[in-house]
Short mmCIF file of C-alpha atoms and ligand atoms in Angstrom, two decimals:
data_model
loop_
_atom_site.label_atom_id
_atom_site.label_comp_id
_atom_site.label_asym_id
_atom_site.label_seq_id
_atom_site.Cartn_x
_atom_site.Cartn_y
_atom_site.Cartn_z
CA UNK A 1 -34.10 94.95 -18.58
CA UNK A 2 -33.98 98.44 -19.98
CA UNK A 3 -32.27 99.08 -17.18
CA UNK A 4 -29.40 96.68 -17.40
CA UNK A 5 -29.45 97.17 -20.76
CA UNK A 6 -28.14 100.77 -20.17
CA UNK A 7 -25.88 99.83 -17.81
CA UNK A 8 -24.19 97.30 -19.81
CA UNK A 9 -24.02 99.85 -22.29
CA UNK A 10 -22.79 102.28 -20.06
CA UNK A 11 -19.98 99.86 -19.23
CA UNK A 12 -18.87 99.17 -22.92
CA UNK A 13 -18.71 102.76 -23.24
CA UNK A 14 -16.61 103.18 -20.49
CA UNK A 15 -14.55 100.45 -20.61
CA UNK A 16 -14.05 100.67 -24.72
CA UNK A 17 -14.02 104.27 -25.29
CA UNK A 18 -13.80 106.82 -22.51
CA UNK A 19 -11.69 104.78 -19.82
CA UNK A 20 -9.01 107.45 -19.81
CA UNK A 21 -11.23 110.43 -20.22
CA UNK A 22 -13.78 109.65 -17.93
CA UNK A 23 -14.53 111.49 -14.53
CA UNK A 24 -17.03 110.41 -11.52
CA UNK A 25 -20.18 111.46 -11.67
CA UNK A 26 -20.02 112.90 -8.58
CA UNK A 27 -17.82 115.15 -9.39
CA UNK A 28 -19.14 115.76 -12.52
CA UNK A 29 -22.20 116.98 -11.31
CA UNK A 30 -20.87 118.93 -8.73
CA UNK A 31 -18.89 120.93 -11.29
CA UNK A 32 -21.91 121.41 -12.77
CA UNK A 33 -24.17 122.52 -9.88
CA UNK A 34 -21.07 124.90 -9.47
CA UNK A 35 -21.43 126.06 -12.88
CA UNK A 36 -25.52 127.01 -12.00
CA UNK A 37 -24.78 128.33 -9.14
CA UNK A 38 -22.64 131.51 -10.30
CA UNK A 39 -24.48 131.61 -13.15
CA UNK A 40 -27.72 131.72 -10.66
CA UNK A 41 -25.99 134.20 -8.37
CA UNK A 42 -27.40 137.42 -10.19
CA UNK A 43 -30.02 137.57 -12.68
CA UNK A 44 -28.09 139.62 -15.42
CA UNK A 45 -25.61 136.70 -15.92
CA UNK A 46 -26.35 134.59 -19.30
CA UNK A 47 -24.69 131.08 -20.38
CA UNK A 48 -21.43 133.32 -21.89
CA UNK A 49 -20.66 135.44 -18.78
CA UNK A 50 -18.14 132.92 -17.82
CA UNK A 51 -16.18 131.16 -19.86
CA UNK A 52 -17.57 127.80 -19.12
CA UNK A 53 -19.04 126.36 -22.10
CA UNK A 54 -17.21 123.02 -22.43
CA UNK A 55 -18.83 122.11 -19.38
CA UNK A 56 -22.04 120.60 -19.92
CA UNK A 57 -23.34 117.01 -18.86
CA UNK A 58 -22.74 115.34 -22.81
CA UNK A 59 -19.36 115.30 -22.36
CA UNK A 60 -16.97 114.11 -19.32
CA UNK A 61 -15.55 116.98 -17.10
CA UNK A 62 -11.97 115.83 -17.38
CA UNK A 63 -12.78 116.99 -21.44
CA UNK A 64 -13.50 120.40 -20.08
CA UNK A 65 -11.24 123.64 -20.29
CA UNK A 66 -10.16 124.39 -17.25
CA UNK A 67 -10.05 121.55 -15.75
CA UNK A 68 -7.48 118.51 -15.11
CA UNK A 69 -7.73 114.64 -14.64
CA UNK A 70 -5.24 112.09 -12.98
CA UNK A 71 -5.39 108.57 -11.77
CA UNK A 72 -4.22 107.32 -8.53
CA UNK A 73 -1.25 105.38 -8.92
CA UNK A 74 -3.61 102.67 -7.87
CA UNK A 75 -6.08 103.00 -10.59
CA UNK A 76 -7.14 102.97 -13.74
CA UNK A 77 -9.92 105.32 -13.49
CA UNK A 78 -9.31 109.09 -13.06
CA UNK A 79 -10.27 111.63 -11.10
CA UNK A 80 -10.60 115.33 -10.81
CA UNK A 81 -7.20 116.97 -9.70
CA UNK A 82 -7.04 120.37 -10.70
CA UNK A 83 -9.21 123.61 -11.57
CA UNK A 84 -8.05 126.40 -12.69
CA UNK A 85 -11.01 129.17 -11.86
CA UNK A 86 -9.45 132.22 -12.24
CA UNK A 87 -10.67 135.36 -13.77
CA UNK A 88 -13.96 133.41 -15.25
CA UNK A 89 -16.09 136.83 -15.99
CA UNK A 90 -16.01 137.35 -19.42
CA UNK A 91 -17.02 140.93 -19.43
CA UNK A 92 -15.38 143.60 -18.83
CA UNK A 93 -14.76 145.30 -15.28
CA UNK A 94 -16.73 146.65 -12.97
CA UNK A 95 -17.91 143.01 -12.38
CA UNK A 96 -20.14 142.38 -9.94
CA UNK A 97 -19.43 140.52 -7.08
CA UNK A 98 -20.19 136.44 -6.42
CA UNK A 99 -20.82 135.53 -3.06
CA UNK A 100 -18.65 132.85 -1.51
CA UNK A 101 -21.61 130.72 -1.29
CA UNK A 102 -20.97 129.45 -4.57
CA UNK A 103 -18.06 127.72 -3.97
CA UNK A 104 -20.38 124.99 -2.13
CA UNK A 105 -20.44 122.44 -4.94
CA UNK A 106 -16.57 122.26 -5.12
CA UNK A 107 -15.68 120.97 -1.51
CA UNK A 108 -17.44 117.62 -2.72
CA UNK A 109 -14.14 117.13 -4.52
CA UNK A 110 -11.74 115.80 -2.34
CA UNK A 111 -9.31 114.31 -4.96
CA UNK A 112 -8.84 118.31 -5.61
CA UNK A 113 -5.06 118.97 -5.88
CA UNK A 114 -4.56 122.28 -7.54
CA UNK A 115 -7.67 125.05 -6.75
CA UNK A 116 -7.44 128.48 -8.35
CA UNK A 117 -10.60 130.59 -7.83
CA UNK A 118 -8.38 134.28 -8.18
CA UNK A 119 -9.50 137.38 -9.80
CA UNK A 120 -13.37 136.52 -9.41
CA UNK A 121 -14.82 138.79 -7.14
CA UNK A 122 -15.72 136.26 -4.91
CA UNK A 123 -16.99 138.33 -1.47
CA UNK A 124 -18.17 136.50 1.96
CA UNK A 125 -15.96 134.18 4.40
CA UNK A 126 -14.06 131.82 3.72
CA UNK A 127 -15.87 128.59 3.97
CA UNK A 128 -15.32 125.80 6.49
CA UNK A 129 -15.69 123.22 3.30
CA UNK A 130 -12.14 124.02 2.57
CA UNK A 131 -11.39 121.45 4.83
CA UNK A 132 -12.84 118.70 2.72
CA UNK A 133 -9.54 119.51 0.48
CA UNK A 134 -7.37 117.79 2.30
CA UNK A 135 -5.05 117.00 -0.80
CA UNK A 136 -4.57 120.49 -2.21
CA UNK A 137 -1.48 121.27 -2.89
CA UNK A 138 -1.53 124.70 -4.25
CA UNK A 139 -4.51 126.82 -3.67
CA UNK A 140 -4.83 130.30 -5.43
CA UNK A 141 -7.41 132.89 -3.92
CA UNK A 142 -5.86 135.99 -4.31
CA UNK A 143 -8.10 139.35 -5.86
CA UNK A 144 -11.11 138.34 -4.05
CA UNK A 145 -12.94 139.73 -1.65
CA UNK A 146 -12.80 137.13 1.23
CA UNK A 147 -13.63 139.00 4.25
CA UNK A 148 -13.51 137.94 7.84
CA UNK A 149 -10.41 135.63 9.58
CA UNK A 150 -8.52 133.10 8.02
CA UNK A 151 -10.29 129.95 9.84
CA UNK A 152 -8.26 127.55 11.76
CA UNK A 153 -9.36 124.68 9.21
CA UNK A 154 -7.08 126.44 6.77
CA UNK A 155 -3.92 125.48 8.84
CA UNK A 156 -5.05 121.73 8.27
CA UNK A 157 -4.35 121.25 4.62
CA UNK A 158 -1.03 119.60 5.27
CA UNK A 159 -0.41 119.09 1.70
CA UNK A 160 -0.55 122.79 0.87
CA UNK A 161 2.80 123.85 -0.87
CA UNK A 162 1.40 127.30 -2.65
CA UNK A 163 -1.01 129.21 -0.59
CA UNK A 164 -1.90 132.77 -1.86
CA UNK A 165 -4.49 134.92 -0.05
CA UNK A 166 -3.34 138.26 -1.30
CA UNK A 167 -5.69 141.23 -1.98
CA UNK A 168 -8.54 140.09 0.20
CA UNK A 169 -10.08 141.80 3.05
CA UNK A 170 -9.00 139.03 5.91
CA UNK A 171 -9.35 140.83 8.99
CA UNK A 172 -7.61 139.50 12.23
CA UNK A 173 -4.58 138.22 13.39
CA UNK A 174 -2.79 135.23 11.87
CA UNK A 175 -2.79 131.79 13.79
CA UNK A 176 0.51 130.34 15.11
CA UNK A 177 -0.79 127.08 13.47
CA UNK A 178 0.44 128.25 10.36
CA UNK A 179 3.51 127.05 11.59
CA UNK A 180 1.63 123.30 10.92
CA UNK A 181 1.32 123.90 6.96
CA UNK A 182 4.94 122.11 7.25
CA UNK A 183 5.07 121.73 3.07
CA UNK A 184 4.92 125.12 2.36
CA UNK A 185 7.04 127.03 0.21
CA UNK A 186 4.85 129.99 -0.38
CA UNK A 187 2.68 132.10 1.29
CA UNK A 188 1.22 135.37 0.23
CA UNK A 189 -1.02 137.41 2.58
CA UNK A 190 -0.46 140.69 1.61
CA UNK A 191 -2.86 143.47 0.82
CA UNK A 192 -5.38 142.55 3.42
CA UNK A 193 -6.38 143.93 6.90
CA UNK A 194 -4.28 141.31 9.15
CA UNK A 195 -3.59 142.76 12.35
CA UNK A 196 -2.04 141.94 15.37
CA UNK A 197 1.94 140.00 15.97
CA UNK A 198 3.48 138.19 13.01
CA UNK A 199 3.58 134.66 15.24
CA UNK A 200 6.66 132.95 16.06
CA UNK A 201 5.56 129.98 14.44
CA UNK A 202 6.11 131.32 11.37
CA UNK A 203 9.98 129.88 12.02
CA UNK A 204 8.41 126.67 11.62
CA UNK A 205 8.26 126.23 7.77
CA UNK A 206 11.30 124.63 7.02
CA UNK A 207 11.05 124.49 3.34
CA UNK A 208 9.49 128.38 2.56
CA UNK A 209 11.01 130.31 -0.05
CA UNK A 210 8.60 133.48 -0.07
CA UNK A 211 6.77 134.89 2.44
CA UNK A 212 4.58 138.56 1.84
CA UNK A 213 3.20 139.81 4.54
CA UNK A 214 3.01 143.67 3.18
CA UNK A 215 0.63 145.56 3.36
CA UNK A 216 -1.16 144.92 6.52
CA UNK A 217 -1.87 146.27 9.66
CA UNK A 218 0.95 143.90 11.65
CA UNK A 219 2.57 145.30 14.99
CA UNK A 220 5.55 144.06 16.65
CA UNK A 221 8.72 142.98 16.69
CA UNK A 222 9.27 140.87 13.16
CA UNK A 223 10.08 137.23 15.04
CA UNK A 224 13.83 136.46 15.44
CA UNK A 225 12.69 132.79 14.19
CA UNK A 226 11.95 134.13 10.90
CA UNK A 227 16.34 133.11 10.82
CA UNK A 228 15.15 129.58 10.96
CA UNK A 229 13.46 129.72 7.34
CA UNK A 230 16.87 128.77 5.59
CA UNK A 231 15.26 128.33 2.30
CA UNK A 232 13.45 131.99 2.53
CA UNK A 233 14.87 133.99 -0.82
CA UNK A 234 11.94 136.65 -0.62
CA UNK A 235 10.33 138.37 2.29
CA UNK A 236 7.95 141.22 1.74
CA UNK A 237 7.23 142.73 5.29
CA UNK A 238 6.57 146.43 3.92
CA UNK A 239 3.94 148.50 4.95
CA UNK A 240 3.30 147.23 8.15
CA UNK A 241 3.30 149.33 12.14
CA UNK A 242 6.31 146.92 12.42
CA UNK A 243 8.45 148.06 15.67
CA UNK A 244 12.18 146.73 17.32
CA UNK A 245 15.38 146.27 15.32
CA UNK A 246 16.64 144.51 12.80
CA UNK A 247 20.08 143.87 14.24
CA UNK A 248 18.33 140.89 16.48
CA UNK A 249 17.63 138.51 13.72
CA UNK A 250 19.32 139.73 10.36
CA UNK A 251 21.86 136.83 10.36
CA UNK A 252 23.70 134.62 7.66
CA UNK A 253 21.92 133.18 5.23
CA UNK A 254 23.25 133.51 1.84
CA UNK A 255 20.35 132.61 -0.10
CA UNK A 256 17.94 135.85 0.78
CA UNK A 257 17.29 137.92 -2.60
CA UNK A 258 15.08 140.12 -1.98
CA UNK A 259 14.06 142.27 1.02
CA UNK A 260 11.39 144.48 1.68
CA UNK A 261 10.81 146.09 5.09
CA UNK A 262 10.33 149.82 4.35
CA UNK A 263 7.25 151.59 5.52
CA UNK A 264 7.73 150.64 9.17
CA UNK A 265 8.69 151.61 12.41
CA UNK A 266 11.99 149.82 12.33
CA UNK A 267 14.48 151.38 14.40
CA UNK A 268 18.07 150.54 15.48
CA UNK A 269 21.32 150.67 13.58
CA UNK A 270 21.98 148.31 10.13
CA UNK A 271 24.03 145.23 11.81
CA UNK A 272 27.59 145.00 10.21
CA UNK A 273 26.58 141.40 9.32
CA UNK A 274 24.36 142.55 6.59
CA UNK A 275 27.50 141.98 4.81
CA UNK A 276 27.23 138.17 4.67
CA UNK A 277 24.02 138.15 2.66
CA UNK A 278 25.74 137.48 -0.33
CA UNK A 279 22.78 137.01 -2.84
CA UNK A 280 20.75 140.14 -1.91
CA UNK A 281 19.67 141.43 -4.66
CA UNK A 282 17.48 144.34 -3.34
CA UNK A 283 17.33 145.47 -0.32
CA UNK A 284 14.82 148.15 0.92
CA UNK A 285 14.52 149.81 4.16
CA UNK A 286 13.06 153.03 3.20
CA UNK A 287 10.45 154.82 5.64
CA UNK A 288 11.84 153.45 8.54
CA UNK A 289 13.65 155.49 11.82
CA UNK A 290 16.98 153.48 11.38
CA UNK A 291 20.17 155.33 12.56
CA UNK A 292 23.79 155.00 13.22
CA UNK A 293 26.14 154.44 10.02
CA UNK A 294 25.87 153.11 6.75
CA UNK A 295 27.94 149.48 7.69
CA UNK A 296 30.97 149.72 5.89
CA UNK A 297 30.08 145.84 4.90
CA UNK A 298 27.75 146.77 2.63
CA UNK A 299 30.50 146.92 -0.14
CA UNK A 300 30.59 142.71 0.60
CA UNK A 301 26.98 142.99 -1.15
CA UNK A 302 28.43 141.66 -3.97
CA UNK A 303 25.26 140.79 -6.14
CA UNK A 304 22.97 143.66 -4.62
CA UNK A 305 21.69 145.49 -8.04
CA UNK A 306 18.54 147.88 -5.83
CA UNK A 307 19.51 149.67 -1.92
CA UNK A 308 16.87 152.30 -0.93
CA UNK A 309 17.95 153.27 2.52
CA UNK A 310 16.25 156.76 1.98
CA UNK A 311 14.11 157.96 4.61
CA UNK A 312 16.03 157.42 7.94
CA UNK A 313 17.85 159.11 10.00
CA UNK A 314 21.06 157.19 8.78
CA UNK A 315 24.53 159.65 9.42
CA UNK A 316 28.04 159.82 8.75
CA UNK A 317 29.00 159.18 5.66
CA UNK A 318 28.78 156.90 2.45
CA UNK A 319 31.07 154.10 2.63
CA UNK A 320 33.68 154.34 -0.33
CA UNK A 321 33.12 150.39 -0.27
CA UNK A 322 29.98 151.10 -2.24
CA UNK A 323 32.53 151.71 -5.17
CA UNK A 324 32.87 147.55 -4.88
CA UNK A 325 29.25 146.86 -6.42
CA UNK A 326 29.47 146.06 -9.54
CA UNK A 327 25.71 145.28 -10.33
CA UNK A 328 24.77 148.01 -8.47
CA UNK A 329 22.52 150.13 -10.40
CA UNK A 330 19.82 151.65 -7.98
CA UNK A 331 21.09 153.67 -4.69
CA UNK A 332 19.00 155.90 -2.70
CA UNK A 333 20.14 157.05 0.20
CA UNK A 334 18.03 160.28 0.00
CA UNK A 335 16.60 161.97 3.35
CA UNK A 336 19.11 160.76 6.23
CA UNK A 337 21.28 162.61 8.17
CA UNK A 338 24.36 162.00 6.00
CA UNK A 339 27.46 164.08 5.32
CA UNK A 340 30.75 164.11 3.17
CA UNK A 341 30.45 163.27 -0.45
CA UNK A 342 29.84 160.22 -2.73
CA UNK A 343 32.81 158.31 -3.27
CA UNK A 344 33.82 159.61 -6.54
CA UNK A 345 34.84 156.00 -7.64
CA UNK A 346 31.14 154.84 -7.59
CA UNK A 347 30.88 152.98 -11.17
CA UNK A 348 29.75 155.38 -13.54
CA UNK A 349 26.14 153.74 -14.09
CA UNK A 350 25.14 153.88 -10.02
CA UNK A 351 26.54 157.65 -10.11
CA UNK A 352 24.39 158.07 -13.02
CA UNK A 353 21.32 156.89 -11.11
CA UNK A 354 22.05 158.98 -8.78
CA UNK A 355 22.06 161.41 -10.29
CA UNK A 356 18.52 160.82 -11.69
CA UNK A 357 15.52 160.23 -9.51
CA UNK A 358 17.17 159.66 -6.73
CA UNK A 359 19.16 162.29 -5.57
CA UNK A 360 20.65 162.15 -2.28
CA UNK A 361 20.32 164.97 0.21
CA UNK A 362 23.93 165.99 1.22
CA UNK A 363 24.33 167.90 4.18
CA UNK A 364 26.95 169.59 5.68
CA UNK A 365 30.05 169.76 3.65
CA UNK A 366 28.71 167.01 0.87
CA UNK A 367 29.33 167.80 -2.87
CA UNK A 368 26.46 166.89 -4.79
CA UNK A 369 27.67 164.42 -8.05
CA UNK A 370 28.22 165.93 -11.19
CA UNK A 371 28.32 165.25 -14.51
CA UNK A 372 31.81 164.15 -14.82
C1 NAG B 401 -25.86 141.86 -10.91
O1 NAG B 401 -25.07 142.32 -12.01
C2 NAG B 401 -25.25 143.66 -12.36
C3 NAG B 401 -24.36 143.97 -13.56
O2 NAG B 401 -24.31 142.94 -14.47
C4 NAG B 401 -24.90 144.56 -11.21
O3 NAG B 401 -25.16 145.91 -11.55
C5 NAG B 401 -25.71 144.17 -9.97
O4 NAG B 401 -25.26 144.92 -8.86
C6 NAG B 401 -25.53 142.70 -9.68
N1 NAG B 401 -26.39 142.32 -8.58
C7 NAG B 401 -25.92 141.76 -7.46
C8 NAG B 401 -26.94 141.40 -6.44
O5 NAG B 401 -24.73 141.57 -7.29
C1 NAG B 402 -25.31 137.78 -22.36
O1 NAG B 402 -25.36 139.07 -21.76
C2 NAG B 402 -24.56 140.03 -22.42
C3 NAG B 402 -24.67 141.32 -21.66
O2 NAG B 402 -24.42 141.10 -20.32
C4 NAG B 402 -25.01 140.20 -23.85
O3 NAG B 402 -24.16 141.10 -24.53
C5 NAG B 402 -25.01 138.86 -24.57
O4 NAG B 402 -25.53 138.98 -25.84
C6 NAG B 402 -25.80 137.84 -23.79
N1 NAG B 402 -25.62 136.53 -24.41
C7 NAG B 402 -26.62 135.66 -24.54
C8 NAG B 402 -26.27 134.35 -25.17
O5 NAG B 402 -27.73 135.91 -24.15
C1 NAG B 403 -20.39 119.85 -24.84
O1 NAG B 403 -19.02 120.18 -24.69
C2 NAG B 403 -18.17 119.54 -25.63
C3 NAG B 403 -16.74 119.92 -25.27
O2 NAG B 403 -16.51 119.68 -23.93
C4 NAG B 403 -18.55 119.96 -27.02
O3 NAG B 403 -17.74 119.28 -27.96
C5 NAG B 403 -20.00 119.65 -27.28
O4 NAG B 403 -20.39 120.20 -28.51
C6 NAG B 403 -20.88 120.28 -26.20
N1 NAG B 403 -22.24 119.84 -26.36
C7 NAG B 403 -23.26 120.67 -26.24
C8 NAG B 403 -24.62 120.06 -26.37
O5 NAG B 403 -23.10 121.86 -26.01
C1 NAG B 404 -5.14 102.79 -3.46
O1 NAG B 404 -4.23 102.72 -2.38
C2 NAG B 404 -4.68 103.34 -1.18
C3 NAG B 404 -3.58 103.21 -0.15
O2 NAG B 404 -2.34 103.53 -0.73
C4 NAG B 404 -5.95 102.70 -0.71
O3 NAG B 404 -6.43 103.38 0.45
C5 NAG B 404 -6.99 102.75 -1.78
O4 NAG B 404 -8.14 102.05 -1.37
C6 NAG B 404 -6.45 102.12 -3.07
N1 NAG B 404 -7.44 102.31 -4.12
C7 NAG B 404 -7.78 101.31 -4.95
C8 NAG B 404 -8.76 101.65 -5.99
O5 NAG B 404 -7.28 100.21 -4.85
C1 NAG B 405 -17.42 117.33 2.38
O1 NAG B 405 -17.50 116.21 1.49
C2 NAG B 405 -18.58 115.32 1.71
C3 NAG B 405 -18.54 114.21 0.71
O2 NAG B 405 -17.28 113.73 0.55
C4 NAG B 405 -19.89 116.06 1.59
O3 NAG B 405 -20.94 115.22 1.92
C5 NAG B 405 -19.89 117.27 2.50
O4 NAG B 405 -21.04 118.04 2.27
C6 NAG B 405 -18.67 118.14 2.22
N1 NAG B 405 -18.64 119.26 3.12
C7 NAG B 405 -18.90 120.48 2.69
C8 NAG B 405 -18.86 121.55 3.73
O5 NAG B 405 -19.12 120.73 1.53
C1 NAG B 406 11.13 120.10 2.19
O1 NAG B 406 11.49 119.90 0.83
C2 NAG B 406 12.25 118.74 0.60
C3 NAG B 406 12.70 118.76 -0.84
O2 NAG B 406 11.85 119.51 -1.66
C4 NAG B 406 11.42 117.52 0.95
O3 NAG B 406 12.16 116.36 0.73
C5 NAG B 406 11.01 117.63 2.41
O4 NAG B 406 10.15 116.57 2.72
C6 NAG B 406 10.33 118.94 2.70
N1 NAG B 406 10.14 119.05 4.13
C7 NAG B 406 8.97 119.26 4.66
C8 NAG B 406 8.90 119.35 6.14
O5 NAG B 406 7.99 119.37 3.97
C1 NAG B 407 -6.41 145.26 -4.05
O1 NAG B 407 -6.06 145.68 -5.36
C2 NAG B 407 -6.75 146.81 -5.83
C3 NAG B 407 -6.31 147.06 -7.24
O2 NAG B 407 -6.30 145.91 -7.96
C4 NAG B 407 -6.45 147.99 -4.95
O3 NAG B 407 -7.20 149.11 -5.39
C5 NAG B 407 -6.80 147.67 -3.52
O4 NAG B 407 -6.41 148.73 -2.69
C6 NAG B 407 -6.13 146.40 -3.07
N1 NAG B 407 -6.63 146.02 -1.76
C7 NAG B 407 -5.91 146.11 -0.67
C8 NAG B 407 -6.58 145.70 0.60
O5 NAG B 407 -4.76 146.49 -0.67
C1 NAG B 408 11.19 151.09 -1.38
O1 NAG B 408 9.96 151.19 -0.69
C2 NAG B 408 9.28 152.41 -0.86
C3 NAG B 408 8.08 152.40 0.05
O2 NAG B 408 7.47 151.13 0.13
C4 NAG B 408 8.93 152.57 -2.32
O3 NAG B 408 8.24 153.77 -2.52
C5 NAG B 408 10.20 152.54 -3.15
O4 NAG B 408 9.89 152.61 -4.53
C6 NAG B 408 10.99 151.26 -2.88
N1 NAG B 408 12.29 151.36 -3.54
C7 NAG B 408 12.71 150.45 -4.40
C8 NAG B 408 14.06 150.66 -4.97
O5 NAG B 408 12.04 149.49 -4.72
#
């Protein structure tokens, strides 16, 4: 009778006062086994290392900081949907590490949409109870210390729109079925140890709009699919061992912003149909062994504002159609092979930059800018 006695109790509660705030105790609980286990995970760590005190087990976890409730369009009870983890420690670096071990407690929460553990210091593999998410949607892991290879369950969150892995240690080479994550419109791997051929698959994400890749250890050709990705705006590919041209899959899209390939192996001339990327904003192909001319199209770049061609082997000379861009306000076209002279029509404020950090090495019968 006790018994029922709390339960009916429980029931008024729940049905009178915390219907909307309520969360399962399931879930609950495993937030709060999570909470014990980093807190467990080194024996200098008190209740304030992280900033977790709204979570304890007298109040309902969709009450908690960091943490967000929804109901199923179905349902009148609600559920946990979204954590954001990141940078818990409340001290102040060098923070020790947490293994990845602690994360265990978490993958019991499958109505998880939104998961940000970054900035944690989180070290180990990454587990296969990631695949318990199958609803996440955006998942945020970046300035860890996930070591090992991206596992193959990754590529079966179907949902995932936002996946960032940056500043890990991932070692490996990354799966063609990332070209199954059909939803996504970002993905960030750079500043890891990925290795190996950027797969063709990649072409396969028909709604990506940024894609960062830099800062790896990738070889090969960058994929001529990667012209398939008509929503892509920015594409980080720098520092890479990148090899092949360009020319074979820079084509027409109108919406790319920003470019980054320098720090390659890129050789081959600039294709004349950089021209049509109308939206460019920056465009950097620094560090590279590109040759052949300066494409007079680049004065068609109407909205580019940042070109760092430096560090080629670029000749002949500057197109005067540079003296077309307007928003220009960043050219370096430092250590090439060019002659002549800058088109003395350049707008005053790209001369001027030129003039400043980056000044271009002239050779042969070039006259270096002046003041004028
Ligand atoms: C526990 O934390 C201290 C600093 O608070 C750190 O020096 C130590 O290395 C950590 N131990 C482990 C096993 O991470
Ligand atoms: C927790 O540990 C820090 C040092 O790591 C200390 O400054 C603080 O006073 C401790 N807090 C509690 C509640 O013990
Ligand atoms: C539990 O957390 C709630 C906020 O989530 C807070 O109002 C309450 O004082 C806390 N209770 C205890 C015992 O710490
Ligand atoms: C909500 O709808 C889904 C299918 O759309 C169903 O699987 C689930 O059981 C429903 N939940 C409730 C509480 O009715
Ligand atoms: C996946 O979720 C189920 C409960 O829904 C749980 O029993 C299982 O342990 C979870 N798997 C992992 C690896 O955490
Ligand atoms: C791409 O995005 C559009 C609009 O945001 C959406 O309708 C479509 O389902 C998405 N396609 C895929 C394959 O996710
Ligand atoms: C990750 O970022 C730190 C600085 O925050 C940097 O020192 C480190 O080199 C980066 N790691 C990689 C693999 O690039
Ligand atoms: C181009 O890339 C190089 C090497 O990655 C970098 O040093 C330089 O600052 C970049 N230029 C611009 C304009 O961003």
């Amino acid at each position: 009778m006790a018994n029922l006695g709390l339960l009916l109790g429980s029931i008024f509660l729940s049905i009178f006062i915390l219907p909307c705030l309520s969360c399962p105790e399931y879930q609950k609980q495993a937030l709060l086994q999570f909470k014990s286990s980093i807190l467990a995970s080194n024996s200098s760590f008190n209740s304030s290392t992280f900033g977790l005190e709204s979570w304890n087990s007298s109040s309902s976890c969709c009450q908690w900081d960091q943490v967000t409730c929804s109901s199923p369009s179905n349902s009148t009870s609600r559920v946990v949907t979204g954590l954001y983890l990141s940078a818990l420690y409340t001290m102040l670096p060098p923070r020790p590490q947490l293994p990845s071990t602690v994360l265990a407690p978490l993958f019991q929460i499958r109505s998880l949409m939104l998961l940000d553990i970054s900035s944690n210091n989180i070290y180990g593999e990454i587990s296969s109870g990631f695949a318990n998410l199958s609803k996440l949607v955006h998942l945020d892991m970046m300035l860890n210390n996930f070591n090992d290879f991206i596992p193959p369950h990754f590529f079966h969150l179907r949902h995932l729109q936002y996946l960032d892995l940056t500043n890990n240690s991932l070692h490996g080479s990354l799966s063609p079925d990332v070209g199954s994550l059909q939803n996504l419109k970002v993905l960030k791997l750079d500043e890891n140890f990925l290795s190996g051929k950027i797969p063709i698959d990649i072409g396969n994400l028909p709604n990506i709009s940024t894609l960062t890749l830099n800062d790896n250890q990738l070889t090969g050709g960058i994929p001529s699919s990667i012209q398939k990705l008509s929503k892509l705006e920015t594409l980080h590919l720098e520092n890479n061992l990148l090899t092949g041209e360009i020319s074979s899959w820079f084509r027409h899209l109108d919406i790319y912003t920003l470019f980054d390939l320098s720090k390659n192996h890129l050789s081959g001339e600039i294709p004349a149909s950089i021209g049509a990327l109308k939206a460019l904003k920056l465009l950097n192909v620094s560090y590279n062994k590109l040759s052949g001319k300066i494409p007079v199209s680049f004065g068609d770049l109407e909205n580019v504002e940042s070109l760092d061609l430096s560090h080629n082997q670029l000749s002949g000379s500057i197109p005067q159609t540079l003296v077309k861009l307007q928003q220009l306000s960043n050219l370096d076209v430092s250590n090439n092979q060019l002659t002549g002279r800058i088109p003395v029509e350049v707008p005053y404020i790209a001369l001027s930059q030129i003039e400043g950090s980056h000044l271009p090495i002239m050779q042969g019968s070039g006259i270096p800018p002046n003041s004028s």
